[in-house]
């Protein structure tokens, strides 16, 4: 036979097996981190009284609060230093979330009253304006078709709502971001009270120029200030009459806007250079924007 030659005699092979010594199981078990001994007879390994796993949570080394000045609204003099929540006024700045919030708010303000007339709504006859055949021209029916002057609009705008949806937590994150931007750029001012004693616009402008929130001199640049006090929604409340003069004085000042703190908007805060809030508005914003 061709190929490998078969051996004439088979050699005996001796296989040596190694002996593995298994230690006996311990008589008692001691769970990790516990001094209590559990006997093996207490149950299977999965039912032993092991300590419950502890949830691991990252702890920020930064303090929970940051400091801010409280100013006098009329004179601009420092009143005191208070602690404000870091999660509200020094949170992570998300420009993408602010863009979504601004788009949402501006879509809500669109009127959506645009309209046009289609061929069934314009004035004109429905008769066929020319014979179907024999003229050597294109076929036409009614003169109210879109290709004729005075005809209807094809696929024109119709009255509709432009409102979009946005999750409330996303909008609150955008509001925290814009407040953090104003605080970081030194454009956020906390005043003790916004109640003024005069309803004249000139007095309000003098207060704004004293604090440095409005340009000085006869410059053509208008002020850009957002007043965000706490305004009681109940018109019969006693605190509702405190800001009547401020509301009257701010109507005739270009670039100065007045809005209640419970109606704060991301877009309105962003489009103004300075944001002025009072103590009550500060407490309201911190209670609403405090992350869970």
Coordinates of N, CA and C in Angstrom, one line a residue, residues 44-197:
X44 N -30.2 28.0 50.6 CA -29.3 27.9 49.4 C -28.5 29.2 49.4
X45 N -27.6 29.2 48.4 CA -26.7 30.4 48.3 C -27.5 31.6 47.9
X46 N -28.5 31.4 47.1 CA -29.3 32.6 46.6 C -30.2 33.1 47.6
X47 N -30.5 32.4 48.7 CA -31.4 32.9 49.7 C -30.8 33.3 51.0
X48 N -29.4 33.4 51.0 CA -28.7 33.8 52.2 C -29.0 35.2 52.5
X49 N -28.8 35.6 53.7 CA -29.1 37.0 54.2 C -27.9 37.9 53.8
X50 N -27.7 38.1 52.5 CA -26.6 39.0 52.1 C -27.1 40.5 52.3
X51 N -26.2 41.4 52.6 CA -26.6 42.8 52.7 C -27.1 43.4 51.4
X52 N -28.2 44.2 51.5 CA -28.8 44.8 50.4 C -27.8 45.8 49.6
X53 N -27.8 45.7 48.3 CA -26.9 46.6 47.5 C -27.3 48.1 47.7
X54 N -26.3 48.9 47.9 CA -26.5 50.3 48.1 C -26.4 51.1 46.8
X55 N -27.3 52.0 46.6 CA -27.3 52.8 45.3 C -26.1 53.8 45.4
X56 N -25.4 53.8 44.3 CA -24.2 54.7 44.2 C -24.7 56.0 43.5
X57 N -24.5 57.1 44.1 CA -24.9 58.4 43.6 C -23.7 59.4 43.6
X58 N -23.5 60.0 42.5 CA -22.4 61.0 42.4 C -22.8 62.2 43.2
X59 N -21.8 62.7 43.9 CA -22.0 63.9 44.7 C -21.1 65.0 44.1
X60 N -21.8 66.1 43.8 CA -21.1 67.3 43.2 C -20.2 67.9 44.3
X61 N -19.0 68.3 44.0 CA -18.2 69.0 45.0 C -18.5 70.5 45.1
X62 N -19.4 71.0 44.2 CA -19.8 72.4 44.2 C -20.9 72.6 45.2
X63 N -20.9 73.7 45.8 CA -22.0 74.0 46.8 C -23.4 74.1 46.0
X64 N -24.5 73.9 46.8 CA -25.8 74.0 46.2 C -26.3 75.4 45.9
X65 N -25.7 76.4 46.4 CA -26.1 77.8 46.3 C -24.9 78.6 45.8
X66 N -25.3 79.7 45.2 CA -24.3 80.7 44.8 C -24.9 82.1 45.3
X67 N -24.0 83.1 45.3 CA -24.4 84.3 45.9 C -24.7 85.4 44.8
X68 N -25.6 86.3 45.2 CA -26.0 87.4 44.3 C -26.3 88.6 45.2
X69 N -26.1 89.8 44.6 CA -26.4 91.0 45.3 C -27.9 91.3 45.1
X70 N -28.5 92.0 46.1 CA -29.8 92.5 46.1 C -29.7 94.0 46.1
X71 N -30.2 94.7 45.0 CA -30.0 96.1 44.8 C -31.3 96.9 45.1
X72 N -31.1 98.2 45.3 CA -32.3 99.1 45.5 C -32.6 99.5 44.1
X73 N -33.9 99.4 43.7 CA -34.4 99.7 42.4 C -34.2 101.2 42.0
X74 N -34.4 102.1 42.9 CA -34.3 103.5 42.5 C -32.9 104.1 42.6
X75 N -32.1 103.6 43.5 CA -30.7 104.2 43.7 C -29.6 103.3 43.1
X76 N -29.9 102.0 43.1 CA -28.9 101.0 42.6 C -27.9 100.7 43.7
X77 N -28.0 101.1 44.9 CA -27.1 100.8 45.9 C -27.3 99.3 46.4
X78 N -26.2 98.6 46.8 CA -26.3 97.3 47.2 C -27.1 97.2 48.5
X79 N -28.0 96.2 48.6 CA -28.9 96.1 49.8 C -28.3 95.0 50.7
X80 N -28.1 93.8 50.1 CA -27.5 92.7 50.9 C -27.1 91.6 49.9
X81 N -26.5 90.6 50.4 CA -26.1 89.4 49.6 C -26.9 88.2 50.0
X82 N -27.5 87.5 49.0 CA -28.4 86.4 49.3 C -27.8 85.2 48.5
X83 N -28.3 84.0 48.9 CA -28.0 82.8 48.3 C -29.1 82.4 47.3
X84 N -28.7 82.0 46.1 CA -29.7 81.5 45.1 C -29.2 80.1 44.7
X85 N -30.1 79.4 44.2 CA -29.9 78.0 43.8 C -29.0 77.9 42.6
X86 N -28.0 77.0 42.7 CA -27.0 76.8 41.6 C -27.7 76.1 40.4
X87 N -28.6 75.2 40.7 CA -29.3 74.5 39.6 C -30.2 75.4 38.8
X88 N -30.5 76.5 39.3 CA -31.4 77.4 38.5 C -30.6 78.5 37.8
X89 N -29.7 79.1 38.5 CA -29.0 80.3 37.9 C -27.5 80.0 37.5
X90 N -27.1 78.7 37.6 CA -25.7 78.4 37.2 C -25.8 76.9 36.6
X91 N -26.8 76.6 35.9 CA -27.0 75.3 35.3 C -26.3 75.2 34.0
X92 N -26.3 74.0 33.4 CA -25.7 73.8 32.1 C -26.4 74.6 31.0
X93 N -25.7 75.3 30.2 CA -26.3 76.2 29.2 C -26.5 75.3 27.9
X94 N -27.7 75.1 27.5 CA -28.0 74.3 26.3 C -28.6 75.3 25.3
X95 N -27.8 75.6 24.3 CA -28.3 76.5 23.2 C -29.3 75.8 22.3
X96 N -29.2 74.5 22.2 CA -30.1 73.7 21.4 C -31.5 73.7 22.0
X97 N -31.5 73.5 23.3 CA -32.8 73.5 24.0 C -33.5 74.9 24.0
X98 N -32.7 75.9 24.1 CA -33.2 77.3 24.0 C -33.8 77.6 22.6
X99 N -33.1 77.1 21.6 CA -33.6 77.2 20.2 C -35.0 76.5 20.1
X100 N -35.1 75.4 20.6 CA -36.4 74.7 20.6 C -37.5 75.5 21.3
X101 N -37.2 76.0 22.5 CA -38.2 76.8 23.2 C -38.5 78.1 22.5
X102 N -37.6 78.8 21.9 CA -37.9 80.0 21.2 C -38.8 79.7 20.0
X103 N -38.5 78.6 19.3 CA -39.3 78.2 18.1 C -40.7 77.9 18.6
X104 N -40.8 77.2 19.7 CA -42.2 76.9 20.2 C -43.0 78.1 20.6
X105 N -42.3 79.1 21.3 CA -43.0 80.3 21.7 C -43.4 81.2 20.6
X106 N -42.6 81.3 19.6 CA -42.9 82.1 18.4 C -44.0 81.5 17.6
X107 N -44.0 80.2 17.5 CA -45.0 79.6 16.7 C -46.4 79.7 17.4
X108 N -46.4 79.8 18.7 CA -47.6 80.0 19.4 C -48.2 81.4 19.2
X109 N -47.4 82.4 18.9 CA -47.8 83.7 18.7 C -48.2 84.0 17.3
X110 N -48.0 83.1 16.3 CA -48.4 83.4 15.0 C -49.9 83.4 14.8
X111 N -50.5 84.3 14.1 CA -51.9 84.5 14.0 C -52.5 83.3 13.1
X112 N -51.8 83.0 12.1 CA -52.4 82.0 11.2 C -53.6 82.4 10.4
X113 N -53.8 83.7 10.2 CA -55.0 84.1 9.5 C -54.8 84.3 8.0
X114 N -53.7 83.9 7.5 CA -53.5 84.0 6.0 C -54.5 83.1 5.3
X115 N -55.0 83.7 4.2 CA -56.0 83.0 3.4 C -55.9 83.5 2.0
X116 N -56.5 82.7 1.1 CA -56.6 83.0 -0.3 C -57.8 82.2 -0.9
X117 N -58.2 82.7 -2.1 CA -59.4 82.1 -2.7 C -59.0 81.1 -3.8
X118 N -59.6 79.9 -3.8 CA -59.3 79.0 -4.8 C -60.3 79.2 -6.0
X119 N -60.3 78.4 -7.0 CA -61.1 78.6 -8.2 C -62.6 78.5 -7.9
X120 N -62.9 77.8 -6.8 CA -64.4 77.7 -6.5 C -64.9 78.9 -5.7
X121 N -64.0 79.8 -5.3 CA -64.4 80.9 -4.5 C -64.3 82.3 -5.2
X122 N -63.5 82.3 -6.3 CA -63.4 83.6 -7.0 C -64.7 83.8 -7.8
X123 N -64.8 85.1 -8.2 CA -66.0 85.5 -9.0 C -65.8 85.1 -10.5
X124 N -66.8 84.6 -11.2 CA -66.7 84.3 -12.6 C -67.6 83.2 -13.0
X125 N -67.8 83.0 -14.3 CA -68.7 82.0 -14.9 C -68.0 80.7 -14.9
X126 N -68.9 79.7 -15.0 CA -68.4 78.3 -15.1 C -68.5 77.7 -16.5
X127 N -69.0 78.5 -17.4 CA -69.1 78.0 -18.8 C -67.8 77.8 -19.4
X128 N -67.8 76.9 -20.4 CA -66.5 76.7 -21.2 C -66.2 77.9 -22.1
X129 N -65.0 78.4 -21.9 CA -64.7 79.6 -22.6 C -64.4 79.5 -24.1
X130 N -64.1 78.3 -24.5 CA -63.8 78.0 -26.0 C -64.1 76.6 -26.3
X131 N -64.3 76.3 -27.5 CA -64.6 74.9 -27.9 C -63.4 74.0 -27.6
X132 N -63.7 72.7 -27.4 CA -62.7 71.8 -27.1 C -61.7 71.5 -28.2
X133 N -62.3 71.5 -29.5 CA -61.4 71.2 -30.6 C -61.7 72.2 -31.7
X134 N -60.7 72.3 -32.6 CA -60.9 73.1 -33.8 C -60.2 74.4 -33.8
X135 N -59.7 74.9 -32.7 CA -59.0 76.2 -32.7 C -57.5 76.0 -32.8
X136 N -56.9 74.8 -32.6 CA -55.5 74.7 -32.5 C -54.8 75.2 -31.3
X137 N -55.6 75.4 -30.3 CA -55.0 75.9 -29.0 C -55.1 74.9 -27.9
X138 N -54.6 75.2 -26.8 CA -54.7 74.3 -25.6 C -56.2 74.3 -25.2
X139 N -56.5 73.2 -24.5 CA -57.9 73.0 -24.0 C -58.1 73.8 -22.8
X140 N -59.2 74.5 -22.7 CA -59.5 75.3 -21.5 C -61.0 75.1 -21.2
X141 N -61.3 75.3 -19.9 CA -62.7 75.2 -19.4 C -63.1 76.5 -18.8
X142 N -63.1 76.6 -17.5 CA -63.6 77.9 -16.9 C -62.5 78.9 -16.9
X143 N -62.9 80.2 -16.9 CA -61.9 81.3 -16.8 C -61.5 81.5 -15.4
X144 N -61.9 80.7 -14.4 CA -61.5 80.8 -13.0 C -60.3 79.9 -12.7
X145 N -59.8 79.3 -13.7 CA -58.6 78.5 -13.5 C -57.4 79.3 -13.0
X146 N -56.5 78.7 -12.3 CA -55.3 79.4 -11.8 C -54.4 80.1 -12.8
X147 N -54.4 79.6 -14.1 CA -53.5 80.1 -15.1 C -54.0 81.4 -15.7
X148 N -55.3 81.8 -15.4 CA -55.8 83.0 -16.0 C -55.8 84.2 -14.9
X149 N -55.7 85.4 -15.5 CA -55.7 86.6 -14.6 C -57.1 86.7 -13.9
X150 N -57.1 86.8 -12.6 CA -58.4 86.9 -11.9 C -58.9 85.5 -11.5
X151 N -58.1 84.5 -11.8 CA -58.5 83.1 -11.4 C -58.1 82.8 -10.0
X152 N -58.5 81.6 -9.5 CA -58.2 81.2 -8.2 C -56.8 80.9 -7.9
X153 N -56.4 80.8 -6.7 CA -55.0 80.5 -6.3 C -55.0 79.0 -6.1
X154 N -54.0 78.3 -6.7 CA -53.8 76.9 -6.6 C -52.9 76.6 -5.4
X155 N -53.4 75.8 -4.5 CA -52.6 75.4 -3.3 C -52.2 76.6 -2.4
X156 N -53.1 77.6 -2.3 CA -52.8 78.8 -1.5 C -52.9 78.5 0.0
X157 N -52.5 79.5 0.8 CA -52.6 79.4 2.2 C -54.0 79.4 2.7
X158 N -54.2 78.7 3.8 CA -55.5 78.6 4.4 C -55.4 79.0 5.9
X159 N -56.4 79.5 6.6 CA -56.2 79.8 8.0 C -56.0 78.5 8.8
X160 N -54.9 78.5 9.6 CA -54.6 77.3 10.4 C -53.7 77.8 11.6
X161 N -53.5 76.9 12.5 CA -52.7 77.1 13.7 C -51.3 76.6 13.4
X162 N -50.3 77.5 13.8 CA -48.9 77.1 13.6 C -48.3 76.6 14.9
X163 N -49.1 76.3 15.9 CA -48.6 75.9 17.2 C -48.0 74.6 17.1
X164 N -46.9 74.4 17.8 CA -46.2 73.1 17.9 C -46.2 72.7 19.4
X165 N -45.7 71.5 19.7 CA -45.7 71.0 21.0 C -44.3 70.9 21.5
X166 N -44.1 71.1 22.8 CA -42.9 71.0 23.5 C -43.1 70.4 24.9
X167 N -42.3 69.5 25.3 CA -42.4 68.9 26.7 C -42.1 70.0 27.7
X168 N -42.9 70.0 28.8 CA -42.7 71.0 29.8 C -41.3 71.0 30.5
X169 N -40.8 69.8 30.7 CA -39.4 69.7 31.3 C -38.4 70.3 30.3
X170 N -38.6 70.1 29.0 CA -37.6 70.7 28.1 C -37.7 72.3 28.1
X171 N -39.0 72.8 28.2 CA -39.1 74.2 28.3 C -38.5 74.8 29.6
X172 N -38.7 74.1 30.7 CA -38.1 74.5 32.0 C -36.6 74.5 31.9
X173 N -36.0 73.5 31.2 CA -34.6 73.4 31.0 C -34.1 74.6 30.2
X174 N -34.8 75.1 29.2 CA -34.5 76.2 28.4 C -34.5 77.5 29.3
X175 N -35.5 77.6 30.2 CA -35.6 78.8 31.0 C -34.5 78.8 32.0
X176 N -34.1 77.7 32.6 CA -32.9 77.6 33.4 C -31.6 78.0 32.7
X177 N -31.5 77.7 31.4 CA -30.4 78.0 30.6 C -30.3 79.5 30.4
X178 N -31.4 80.1 30.1 CA -31.4 81.6 29.8 C -31.1 82.4 31.1
X179 N -31.6 81.9 32.2 CA -31.3 82.6 33.5 C -29.9 82.4 33.8
X180 N -29.3 81.3 33.5 CA -27.9 81.1 33.8 C -27.0 81.9 32.9
X181 N -27.4 82.2 31.7 CA -26.7 83.1 30.8 C -26.7 84.5 31.3
X182 N -27.9 85.0 31.7 CA -28.0 86.3 32.3 C -27.1 86.5 33.5
X183 N -27.1 85.5 34.4 CA -26.3 85.5 35.6 C -24.8 85.5 35.2
X184 N -24.4 84.7 34.3 CA -23.0 84.6 34.0 C -22.5 85.8 33.3
X185 N -23.3 86.5 32.5 CA -22.9 87.7 31.8 C -23.1 89.0 32.6
X186 N -23.5 88.8 33.9 CA -23.7 90.0 34.8 C -24.9 90.9 34.2
X187 N -25.9 90.2 33.6 CA -27.0 91.0 33.1 C -28.3 90.6 33.9
X188 N -28.1 90.0 35.0 CA -29.3 89.7 35.9 C -29.2 90.6 37.1
X189 N -30.2 91.3 37.5 CA -30.2 92.1 38.7 C -31.4 91.7 39.5
X190 N -31.2 91.5 40.8 CA -32.2 91.2 41.8 C -32.4 92.5 42.6
X191 N -33.6 93.0 42.7 CA -34.0 94.2 43.4 C -34.9 93.8 44.6
X192 N -34.9 94.6 45.6 CA -35.8 94.3 46.7 C -37.2 94.5 46.4
X193 N -37.6 95.5 45.7 CA -38.9 95.8 45.4 C -39.0 96.7 44.1
X194 N -39.9 96.6 43.2 CA -40.1 97.4 42.0 C -41.2 98.4 42.2
X195 N -41.8 98.6 43.3 CA -42.8 99.6 43.5 C -42.2 100.9 43.5
X196 N -42.6 101.8 42.5 CA -42.1 103.2 42.4 C -43.3 104.1 42.8
X197 N -42.9 105.3 43.1 CA -43.8 106.3 43.6 C -44.4 107.2 42.5

